[in-house]
Amino acid sequence: MLKISFKTIILMVVFLPCFLSFSVHAQPVLNYTSIVTGLDWPIQVVNAGDGTSRLFVVEQGGVIKQITGGTVSTFIDLSGVISPAAITANEERGLLSMAFHPDYHVDDMPYFFVYYTTTSGGVTTVRVARYRTMPGNINQGDPSSPDEVISIAKPANQTNHNGGTIKFGPDGMLYIATGDGGGANDPNNLAQNGASLLGKVLRIDINGSTGGTPFYSIPASNPYLVMGDGISDEIWALGLRNPFRWSFDALTGAMWIGDVGQSQREEVNVRQPSPTTGGVNYGWRCYEGTVQPPPGLPICSPLPSDYVAPIYEYTRNSTTGGFCITGGYVYRGSNYSQMYGYYIFADYISGNVWVMSQAGVVTQQTQDRSSVAGFGVDEAGEIYAVSRGGALGAGAVFRIGADIPTPVTLLSFTGRSMDGYSELRWNTATEHMAEKFVIEFSTDGSNYSVAGQVPATNNSLGSSYSFRHAVQGQRKIFYRLQLRDLDGSSRYSSVIVLGSERENEIRIYPTVVRLNKIELTSTTPIERLTVYDPSGKQVYTNMMGGRQGYFAISLPSLARGIYYVTVQGKFSSRTQKIVLH
């Protein structure tokens, strides 16, 4: 089984009637466990919601695979319907999404829906069609049973920005997210054009339809039903560039949309369910994220009055951001309580992954897996990721899990002798379920007494602490920290010595590392330098042999991202977070 681990930090804040309390869930170390490999350009994973626990993987070339208890089979082959026939690494057309009817059952409601493209005469059309399973056979879709629901022609010779996700909402309506039609800067201004169905979220009612044109009806609660307003009745929201992947929160019904940017921002848009959820404008092309306008375009006049800014955005770079957001899911499963309520999303190109709390706190992870084209959930709410891979047969589906890391990551513990007291300081990188820090001292280095204690803040992003210990006279004193957890477990820091020639400091720099080289200085003997990845795995060790002074250390070839460097001295130690470029 292939498992890829990477670290996230999560903070949940709980408000109680009379005071503020911090309830910290386990800070998860997310891991991806491979469940299926050898897929051809997989792009989405869904479940049928029929109690069978099956997963369905949409392959961009037109085939939908079924996963049942680890066995993979073909559910339906629509490769003869979609175009282009040949899918390549950079192709945005093809079979892009599927959704089962919310009342799906093989006997009385055997319907599922697909979202795909066709191209003819230089014109690409995005389409939604309804299919059914074979009578009495839940494991086989019927390719001869299509009913076209809706088709939207794009501008001639434009093949990208096709959107790519259809879903049924908690209200039973079918939601369709379309791209702006393609090309840089939305050349036809379709995302802001209410007469066009491109660059929008559409909301239609397909229930009770018996076929014919149109196949659907317009829900009475859609926001643009005013006759003569120039806005198509199907529109639920507008101003999107390429909302390739989006989802509903299974608990709250909120819509989470990842909208792919052009040159400045990738964005996450969120709308909570309410009577005013529809009828909003996400800004494109007047805005790209919160930046307006994109380079080369004049400022929109007037700016859209119904513009809603993204809840989160990141810049287009390979280190802290990316170039193609893959919208994800809010975790509502039961296997990993520390993930509950957090939105997990990724970037298709950079391979970065983010976790966002319901309060909007976002933490970034860096991992070496790019081409995550979609996320999905099974019937129990557990999350899966689809890696499209870089070639035919290289695609895979991963199940996302989480481990629980060490409750406290101690970055540094230092001190200095003052007139009549010792001043101790320490910093943490992460805290979870920590109770307190007990400061212990000794005059001989063997027998320790308690000098005092400091409660832990349990801040998942780490905290800074200080403590003063009254002392008489100038003498050598040994100090250590006991880190106590709420479960009763404890461990000790390294020992530091004050009041002697060994009252020293270790420095590790720079924090942003290029050419795999770090530097350190120490006036205390150094025994060992160790580098850890975010999951706590040791990836490099250098035995320093008790030397002190200045050192330039060449690290081995490591993947870019976050690491922790720990220098263990004879009388003190220090841990520094670094970022490898």
XYZ file of C-alpha atoms in Angstrom:
581
model
C 0.000 0.000 0.000
C 1.370 3.401 -0.931
C 1.130 6.006 1.813
C 2.121 9.644 1.463
C 2.222 11.701 4.651
C 2.293 15.418 5.113
C 1.549 17.688 8.044
C -1.267 20.075 8.709
C -2.034 22.216 11.709
C -5.657 22.681 12.672
C -7.229 24.987 15.251
C -10.861 24.830 16.267
C -12.265 27.652 18.412
C -15.373 26.975 20.504
C -17.307 29.902 21.997
C -19.078 29.238 25.298
C -21.644 31.598 26.875
C -19.475 33.312 29.500
C -15.892 32.754 28.412
C -13.653 31.843 25.501
C -12.383 28.285 25.475
C -9.988 26.623 23.058
C -10.938 23.087 22.114
C -8.112 21.696 20.013
C -8.745 18.643 17.912
C -5.866 16.375 17.089
C -3.590 18.068 14.619
C -3.734 15.610 11.730
C -0.852 14.378 9.690
C -2.762 13.682 6.487
C -1.863 10.608 4.509
C -2.884 9.300 1.108
C -3.345 5.543 0.805
C -3.601 4.160 -2.716
C -6.706 2.045 -3.340
C -6.724 1.880 -7.167
C -3.953 2.457 -9.721
C -3.545 2.031 -13.477
C -6.419 4.341 -14.429
C -6.592 6.294 -17.698
C -6.835 10.039 -17.002
C -9.178 9.743 -13.959
C -10.760 13.048 -13.075
C -13.523 12.517 -10.478
C -14.694 10.011 -7.863
C -18.313 9.823 -6.609
C -20.651 7.446 -4.806
C -24.157 6.363 -5.791
C -25.738 6.949 -2.383
C -27.683 3.706 -2.697
C -26.215 1.833 0.255
C -23.921 -0.363 -1.851
C -20.704 1.453 -0.798
C -19.547 1.504 -4.416
C -17.256 4.203 -5.768
C -17.330 5.411 -9.364
C -14.309 6.911 -11.100
C -14.818 9.155 -14.117
C -12.072 8.765 -16.718
C -11.739 11.762 -19.003
C -11.667 9.596 -22.119
C -15.286 8.555 -21.558
C -15.192 5.441 -19.377
C -16.680 5.300 -15.877
C -15.109 2.649 -13.655
C -16.830 1.037 -10.678
C -14.922 0.062 -7.519
C -16.597 -2.619 -5.422
C -14.649 -4.032 -2.507
C -11.346 -3.400 -4.255
C -12.509 -4.858 -7.576
C -12.505 -2.494 -10.563
C -14.909 -2.957 -13.477
C -16.344 -0.834 -16.276
C -19.704 0.686 -15.366
C -20.311 2.422 -18.700
C -18.259 3.324 -21.768
C -19.182 6.674 -23.344
C -15.959 7.120 -25.294
C -17.926 7.114 -28.531
C -20.017 10.056 -27.340
C -17.479 12.558 -26.077
C -14.862 14.398 -28.085
C -11.994 14.745 -28.555
C -11.442 11.005 -28.753
C -7.770 11.223 -27.727
C -7.072 12.713 -24.283
C -3.655 14.239 -23.581
C -1.996 15.619 -20.458
C -3.164 19.206 -21.059
C -6.623 18.464 -22.467
C -9.546 20.161 -20.682
C -12.310 18.529 -22.728
C -13.827 15.076 -22.414
C -16.016 13.362 -19.832
C -15.675 15.644 -16.821
C -18.260 14.710 -14.185
C -21.123 12.460 -13.159
C -23.846 12.627 -10.519
C -26.396 10.065 -9.394
C -29.972 11.150 -8.874
C -30.477 11.734 -5.116
C -33.240 9.095 -5.132
C -31.195 6.689 -7.237
C -32.356 3.093 -7.100
C -31.903 0.473 -9.774
C -35.620 -0.350 -9.965
C -37.631 2.867 -9.710
C -35.060 5.674 -10.166
C -32.150 4.208 -12.140
C -30.789 7.530 -13.399
C -27.376 9.150 -13.356
C -26.168 12.277 -15.141
C -22.939 13.080 -16.952
C -21.203 16.315 -17.955
C -19.049 16.163 -21.070
C -17.890 17.992 -24.189
C -18.285 17.460 -27.910
C -16.494 19.341 -30.674
C -17.717 19.744 -34.234
C -16.740 22.264 -36.890
C -14.430 24.073 -34.488
C -17.189 24.602 -31.907
C -16.969 22.899 -28.512
C -20.248 22.289 -26.701
C -20.615 21.396 -23.033
C -23.474 19.000 -22.405
C -25.384 17.348 -19.588
C -27.186 14.088 -20.353
C -29.197 11.610 -18.312
C -28.467 7.886 -18.529
C -29.888 4.873 -16.711
C -28.586 1.567 -15.489
C -29.536 -1.647 -17.231
C -32.865 -3.026 -15.967
C -32.211 -5.086 -12.857
C -28.423 -4.638 -13.052
C -26.883 -2.049 -10.753
C -23.390 -2.759 -12.064
C -23.944 -1.753 -15.679
C -24.956 1.579 -17.179
C -26.883 1.583 -20.443
C -24.990 3.606 -23.105
C -28.036 3.542 -25.400
C -30.302 5.403 -22.966
C -29.316 9.103 -23.146
C -31.691 12.002 -22.682
C -29.990 15.336 -23.294
C -30.684 17.717 -20.427
C -28.893 20.844 -21.596
C -26.230 21.841 -24.127
C -24.237 25.079 -24.228
C -22.149 25.999 -27.255
C -18.888 27.841 -26.617
C -17.278 30.470 -28.855
C -15.634 29.033 -31.957
C -12.154 27.540 -31.556
C -12.202 27.849 -27.757
C -11.573 24.492 -26.102
C -10.616 25.350 -22.515
C -12.444 26.666 -19.438
C -15.222 24.088 -19.496
C -16.041 24.034 -15.806
C -16.434 20.410 -14.954
C -18.673 19.453 -12.020
C -22.380 18.666 -11.698
C -24.033 17.860 -8.376
C -27.453 17.543 -6.848
C -27.945 19.940 -3.983
C -29.621 19.286 -0.635
C -32.762 20.726 -2.233
C -32.820 18.034 -4.942
C -31.997 20.503 -7.713
C -29.207 19.868 -10.233
C -26.361 22.398 -10.075
C -24.019 22.850 -13.046
C -20.839 24.968 -12.945
C -19.654 26.194 -16.344
C -16.457 27.939 -17.413
C -16.329 31.311 -19.145
C -16.012 29.771 -22.607
C -12.238 29.940 -22.909
C -9.441 32.243 -23.925
C -7.464 34.810 -21.949
C -9.333 37.658 -20.231
C -12.755 36.182 -21.091
C -12.592 37.829 -24.544
C -16.362 37.736 -25.022
C -17.113 38.890 -21.453
C -19.420 35.904 -21.023
C -18.981 35.439 -17.265
C -20.590 38.847 -16.635
C -23.156 38.467 -19.423
C -26.470 37.377 -17.962
C -27.711 36.232 -21.364
C -24.970 33.574 -21.523
C -24.917 30.357 -19.497
C -21.091 30.329 -19.484
C -19.078 31.389 -16.440
C -22.022 30.580 -14.172
C -23.530 28.232 -11.627
C -26.811 26.966 -13.077
C -29.675 25.497 -11.044
C -32.349 23.428 -12.766
C -35.082 20.978 -11.810
C -34.953 17.660 -13.673
C -37.467 15.872 -11.465
C -40.630 14.682 -13.137
C -39.365 15.321 -16.655
C -40.458 12.817 -19.274
C -38.106 14.057 -21.962
C -38.561 16.609 -24.688
C -37.084 20.110 -24.992
C -36.255 21.521 -22.590
C -35.714 18.463 -20.458
C -35.813 20.486 -17.257
C -37.838 23.198 -15.562
C -36.735 26.342 -13.725
C -37.036 26.258 -9.908
C -39.377 28.948 -8.654
C -36.740 30.085 -6.131
C -34.074 30.879 -8.731
C -32.923 34.490 -8.318
C -33.290 35.822 -11.875
C -36.899 35.159 -12.824
C -37.833 38.767 -13.540
C -39.176 38.973 -17.068
C -37.112 41.267 -19.247
C -34.113 41.502 -16.909
C -31.825 40.091 -19.603
C -30.552 37.327 -17.315
C -31.190 33.676 -18.105
C -33.532 32.010 -15.637
C -31.227 29.014 -15.161
C -28.513 31.155 -13.543
C -27.924 30.747 -9.813
C -24.644 32.707 -9.623
C -22.338 34.376 -12.130
C -18.813 35.782 -12.513
C -16.796 32.541 -12.593
C -13.760 31.814 -14.755
C -13.322 28.045 -14.551
C -15.042 26.421 -11.538
C -13.569 23.036 -12.333
C -14.193 21.387 -8.939
C -16.716 22.292 -6.258
C -18.871 20.551 -3.648
C -21.605 20.857 -1.053
C -20.943 20.525 2.665
C -22.945 17.405 3.564
C -23.887 18.870 6.958
C -24.616 22.552 6.300
C -25.394 22.523 2.578
C -22.850 25.293 1.945
C -21.425 25.406 -1.577
C -17.593 25.448 -1.770
C -16.263 26.464 -5.188
C -12.661 26.339 -6.358
C -12.317 28.788 -9.259
C -9.176 28.518 -11.390
C -7.425 31.854 -11.933
C -5.593 33.381 -14.875
C -2.408 35.168 -13.781
C -2.847 36.479 -10.239
C -5.094 34.459 -7.931
C -6.628 31.037 -7.328
C -9.740 31.316 -5.180
C -12.200 29.529 -2.918
C -15.757 30.865 -2.877
C -18.280 29.794 -0.246
C -22.006 30.401 -0.053
C -24.031 29.322 2.937
C -27.528 27.956 2.231
C -30.161 30.651 2.652
C -32.889 32.311 0.610
C -30.225 34.720 -0.709
C -27.599 32.118 -1.578
C -28.186 32.580 -5.279
C -28.005 35.822 -7.168
C -24.380 36.601 -6.356
C -21.494 37.645 -8.569
C -18.046 36.133 -7.960
C -16.413 38.896 -9.947
C -14.626 37.518 -12.989
C -13.536 39.308 -15.207
C -13.942 42.487 -13.174
C -12.032 40.743 -10.398
C -9.549 37.904 -10.241
C -9.904 36.898 -6.624
C -9.855 40.251 -4.833
C -7.621 41.897 -7.454
C -9.314 44.102 -10.025
C -8.958 44.050 -12.872
C -6.674 41.377 -14.370
C -3.613 42.879 -16.135
C -4.412 44.326 -19.536
C -8.093 44.943 -18.865
C -9.767 48.257 -18.025
C -11.571 48.617 -14.714
C -15.191 47.506 -14.971
C -17.542 50.441 -14.921
C -19.642 50.043 -12.998
C -18.209 47.324 -10.790
C -20.787 44.609 -10.026
C -22.796 45.647 -6.976
C -23.513 42.016 -6.078
C -19.816 41.027 -6.039
C -18.885 38.520 -3.319
C -15.187 38.195 -2.499
C -13.596 34.757 -2.092
C -13.230 33.386 1.402
C -9.646 32.450 0.539
C -7.204 33.069 -2.299
C -3.579 32.276 -3.019
C -1.067 33.699 -5.452
C 0.190 31.876 -8.507
C 3.571 30.441 -7.556
C 4.955 26.964 -7.003
C 6.050 27.391 -3.367
C 3.222 28.882 -1.326
C 0.496 28.694 -3.949
C -0.046 27.098 -7.315
C -1.519 27.586 -10.759
C -4.714 25.516 -10.908
C -6.911 25.070 -7.849
C -8.712 21.770 -7.321
C -11.723 22.414 -5.138
C -12.259 19.810 -2.447
C -14.650 18.731 0.295
C -15.524 19.477 3.884
C -14.752 16.342 5.868
C -17.872 14.935 7.565
C -16.728 11.353 8.053
C -16.327 9.561 11.364
C -12.946 7.845 11.084
C -10.832 10.918 11.805
C -12.385 13.260 14.349
C -9.422 15.635 14.093
C -10.386 16.377 10.469
C -14.083 16.928 11.114
C -15.449 20.144 9.623
C -12.307 21.087 7.731
C -12.229 21.844 4.018
C -9.446 20.032 2.160
C -8.364 21.296 -1.261
C -5.288 21.213 -3.486
C -3.495 22.682 -6.458
C -3.288 20.505 -9.557
C 0.116 21.808 -10.660
C 2.107 22.717 -7.532
C 0.955 19.734 -5.485
C 0.263 21.924 -2.464
C -2.628 20.969 -0.203
C -4.529 23.260 2.143
C -6.822 22.625 5.098
C -9.328 25.335 6.027
C -11.289 25.483 9.259
C -14.889 26.657 9.407
C -13.532 29.848 10.987
C -11.430 30.475 7.874
C -8.055 29.493 9.362
C -5.977 28.042 6.515
C -2.810 25.975 6.773
C -0.691 24.897 3.846
C 0.980 21.566 3.330
C 3.539 20.789 0.691
C 3.739 17.375 -0.861
C 5.314 15.897 -3.941
C 2.142 14.715 -5.666
C 0.765 16.955 -8.375
C -2.121 16.363 -10.797
C -4.806 15.946 -8.109
C -7.788 16.524 -10.395
C -10.590 15.962 -7.928
C -11.785 14.934 -4.505
C -14.809 12.861 -3.600
C -16.512 11.159 -0.692
C -17.927 7.722 -0.085
C -21.308 7.062 1.508
C -19.766 7.344 4.980
C -18.297 10.770 4.258
C -14.676 9.633 4.008
C -12.645 11.669 1.516
C -10.789 10.406 -1.548
C -8.449 12.146 -3.990
C -8.009 11.412 -7.675
C -4.561 11.790 -9.200
C -4.856 12.174 -12.959
C -1.245 11.152 -13.504
C 0.976 12.377 -16.288
C 0.303 9.635 -18.817
C -2.193 7.019 -19.912
C -2.486 4.358 -17.213
C -0.783 6.494 -14.549
C -3.924 7.619 -12.731
C -4.867 6.566 -9.211
C -7.419 7.012 -6.438
C -6.248 7.630 -2.874
C -8.113 7.497 0.412
C -7.266 10.388 2.734
C -6.622 9.592 6.375
C -4.954 11.275 9.316
C -2.520 10.397 12.058
C -2.018 12.229 15.350
C 1.372 13.868 15.842
C 3.280 14.640 19.025
C 1.218 16.968 21.249
C 3.969 19.621 21.494
C 6.774 20.479 19.085
C 9.401 22.438 21.024
C 11.413 24.783 18.814
C 13.802 26.293 21.364
C 14.612 26.482 25.080
C 17.049 29.202 26.128
C 17.928 31.260 29.175
C 20.172 33.950 30.592
C 21.411 34.955 34.025
C 20.084 38.267 35.346
C 20.629 40.128 38.610
C 18.850 37.935 41.161
C 16.996 35.671 38.753
C 17.261 33.416 35.718
C 15.152 34.348 32.708
C 13.985 31.312 30.729
C 12.311 31.420 27.331
C 10.937 28.730 25.047
C 8.973 28.531 21.808
C 6.736 25.843 20.359
C 5.800 25.156 16.734
C 2.602 23.214 17.462
C 0.550 22.274 20.512
C -2.265 19.799 20.945
C -3.795 18.454 24.162
C -0.884 19.834 26.193
C -1.478 20.592 29.879
C 1.516 22.583 31.106
C 5.257 23.104 31.184
C 6.992 22.313 34.476
C 10.304 24.131 34.964
C 12.854 22.056 36.871
C 16.297 23.139 38.105
C 19.386 21.526 39.603
C 22.685 22.741 40.992
C 24.528 19.497 40.286
C 22.938 18.345 37.044
C 21.513 15.196 38.649
C 18.967 16.067 41.328
C 16.158 18.309 40.095
C 13.501 20.348 41.917
C 10.451 22.207 40.597
C 10.939 25.930 40.064
C 7.420 26.552 38.789
C 4.981 25.792 36.014
C 3.334 27.549 33.069
C -0.004 26.444 31.542
C 0.081 25.471 27.865
C -1.925 27.682 25.521
C -2.728 24.791 23.151
C -2.315 27.128 20.207
C -1.979 24.887 17.181
C 0.300 27.456 15.546
C 2.685 27.435 18.506
C 3.368 29.914 21.317
C 6.170 31.781 23.083
C 6.697 31.413 26.844
C 8.887 32.938 29.530
C 9.555 32.247 33.214
C 11.651 33.962 35.887
C 13.340 31.908 38.586
C 14.679 33.784 41.598
C 18.252 32.748 42.484
C 20.741 33.783 45.156
C 24.229 34.672 44.000
C 25.993 33.803 40.774
C 26.220 30.064 40.452
C 25.833 27.388 37.845
C 22.226 26.162 37.509
C 20.883 23.409 35.256
C 17.362 23.833 33.821
C 15.016 21.541 31.924
C 11.349 21.573 30.900
C 8.915 18.783 31.627
C 6.182 18.802 28.953
C 2.997 17.350 30.424
C 0.010 16.303 28.307
C -3.646 16.069 29.278
C -3.511 12.289 29.006
C -0.912 12.158 31.801
C 2.103 11.465 29.617
C 5.204 13.634 29.811
C 8.692 14.078 28.388
C 11.693 16.327 28.930
C 13.502 18.954 26.937
C 17.253 19.149 26.656
C 19.121 20.652 29.616
C 20.511 24.188 29.494
C 23.128 25.564 31.892
C 23.147 29.153 33.183
C 25.628 31.041 35.338
C 28.712 29.562 33.674
C 30.837 29.876 30.607
C 28.437 27.419 28.965
C 25.532 29.888 28.856
C 25.371 29.911 25.092
C 23.190 30.136 22.035
C 22.741 27.975 18.943
C 21.679 29.712 15.724
C 20.405 27.997 12.564
C 19.948 30.023 9.398
C 18.618 30.907 6.842
C 14.991 29.870 7.276
C 14.410 29.903 3.506
C 17.050 27.558 2.133
C 18.343 27.527 -1.419
C 20.973 25.242 -2.931
C 20.363 22.820 -0.025
C 22.832 24.615 2.266
C 22.260 25.757 5.844
C 24.580 27.507 8.287
C 24.805 27.356 12.048
C 26.834 28.907 14.833
C 27.226 27.673 18.379
C 29.404 28.519 21.331
C 28.477 25.253 22.985
C 29.675 21.822 21.830
C 27.339 20.297 19.234
C 26.753 16.565 19.215
C 24.310 16.036 16.366
C 22.297 17.796 13.626
C 19.073 16.089 12.492
C 16.545 17.043 9.800
C 12.921 15.870 10.034
C 10.111 16.096 7.499
C 6.705 17.472 8.637
C 5.474 13.998 9.627
C 8.390 13.595 12.052
C 10.371 11.200 9.863
C 14.145 11.609 10.151
C 15.575 12.352 6.689
C 19.175 13.403 7.501
C 21.644 13.178 10.403
C 25.116 14.698 10.797
C 27.210 13.692 13.819
C 29.104 16.849 14.828
C 31.519 15.272 17.309
C 31.264 17.877 20.055
C 32.608 20.726 17.915
C 31.581 24.361 18.262
C 31.863 27.523 16.150
C 30.617 28.183 12.611
C 29.465 25.426 10.245
C 28.158 25.346 6.654
C 26.146 22.159 6.183
C 25.243 20.765 2.762
C 21.973 18.848 2.964
C 21.167 15.881 0.728
C 18.813 16.272 -2.208
C 15.362 16.645 -0.617
C 11.979 17.563 -2.080
C 11.093 21.206 -1.663
C 8.902 22.039 1.295
C 8.923 22.435 5.064
C 11.450 20.659 7.303
C 12.620 20.898 10.926
C 16.336 21.103 11.774
C 17.297 20.066 15.321
C 20.782 20.779 16.654
C 21.557 18.833 19.827
C 24.288 20.411 21.926
C 25.956 19.044 25.003
C 24.182 21.576 27.203
C 21.376 22.925 25.015
C 19.481 22.278 21.809
C 17.504 24.173 19.218
C 14.953 23.312 16.537
C 14.368 25.598 13.556
C 11.685 25.322 10.882
C 13.080 25.829 7.364
C 11.628 25.891 3.860
C 13.625 24.238 1.085
C 13.337 25.861 -2.334
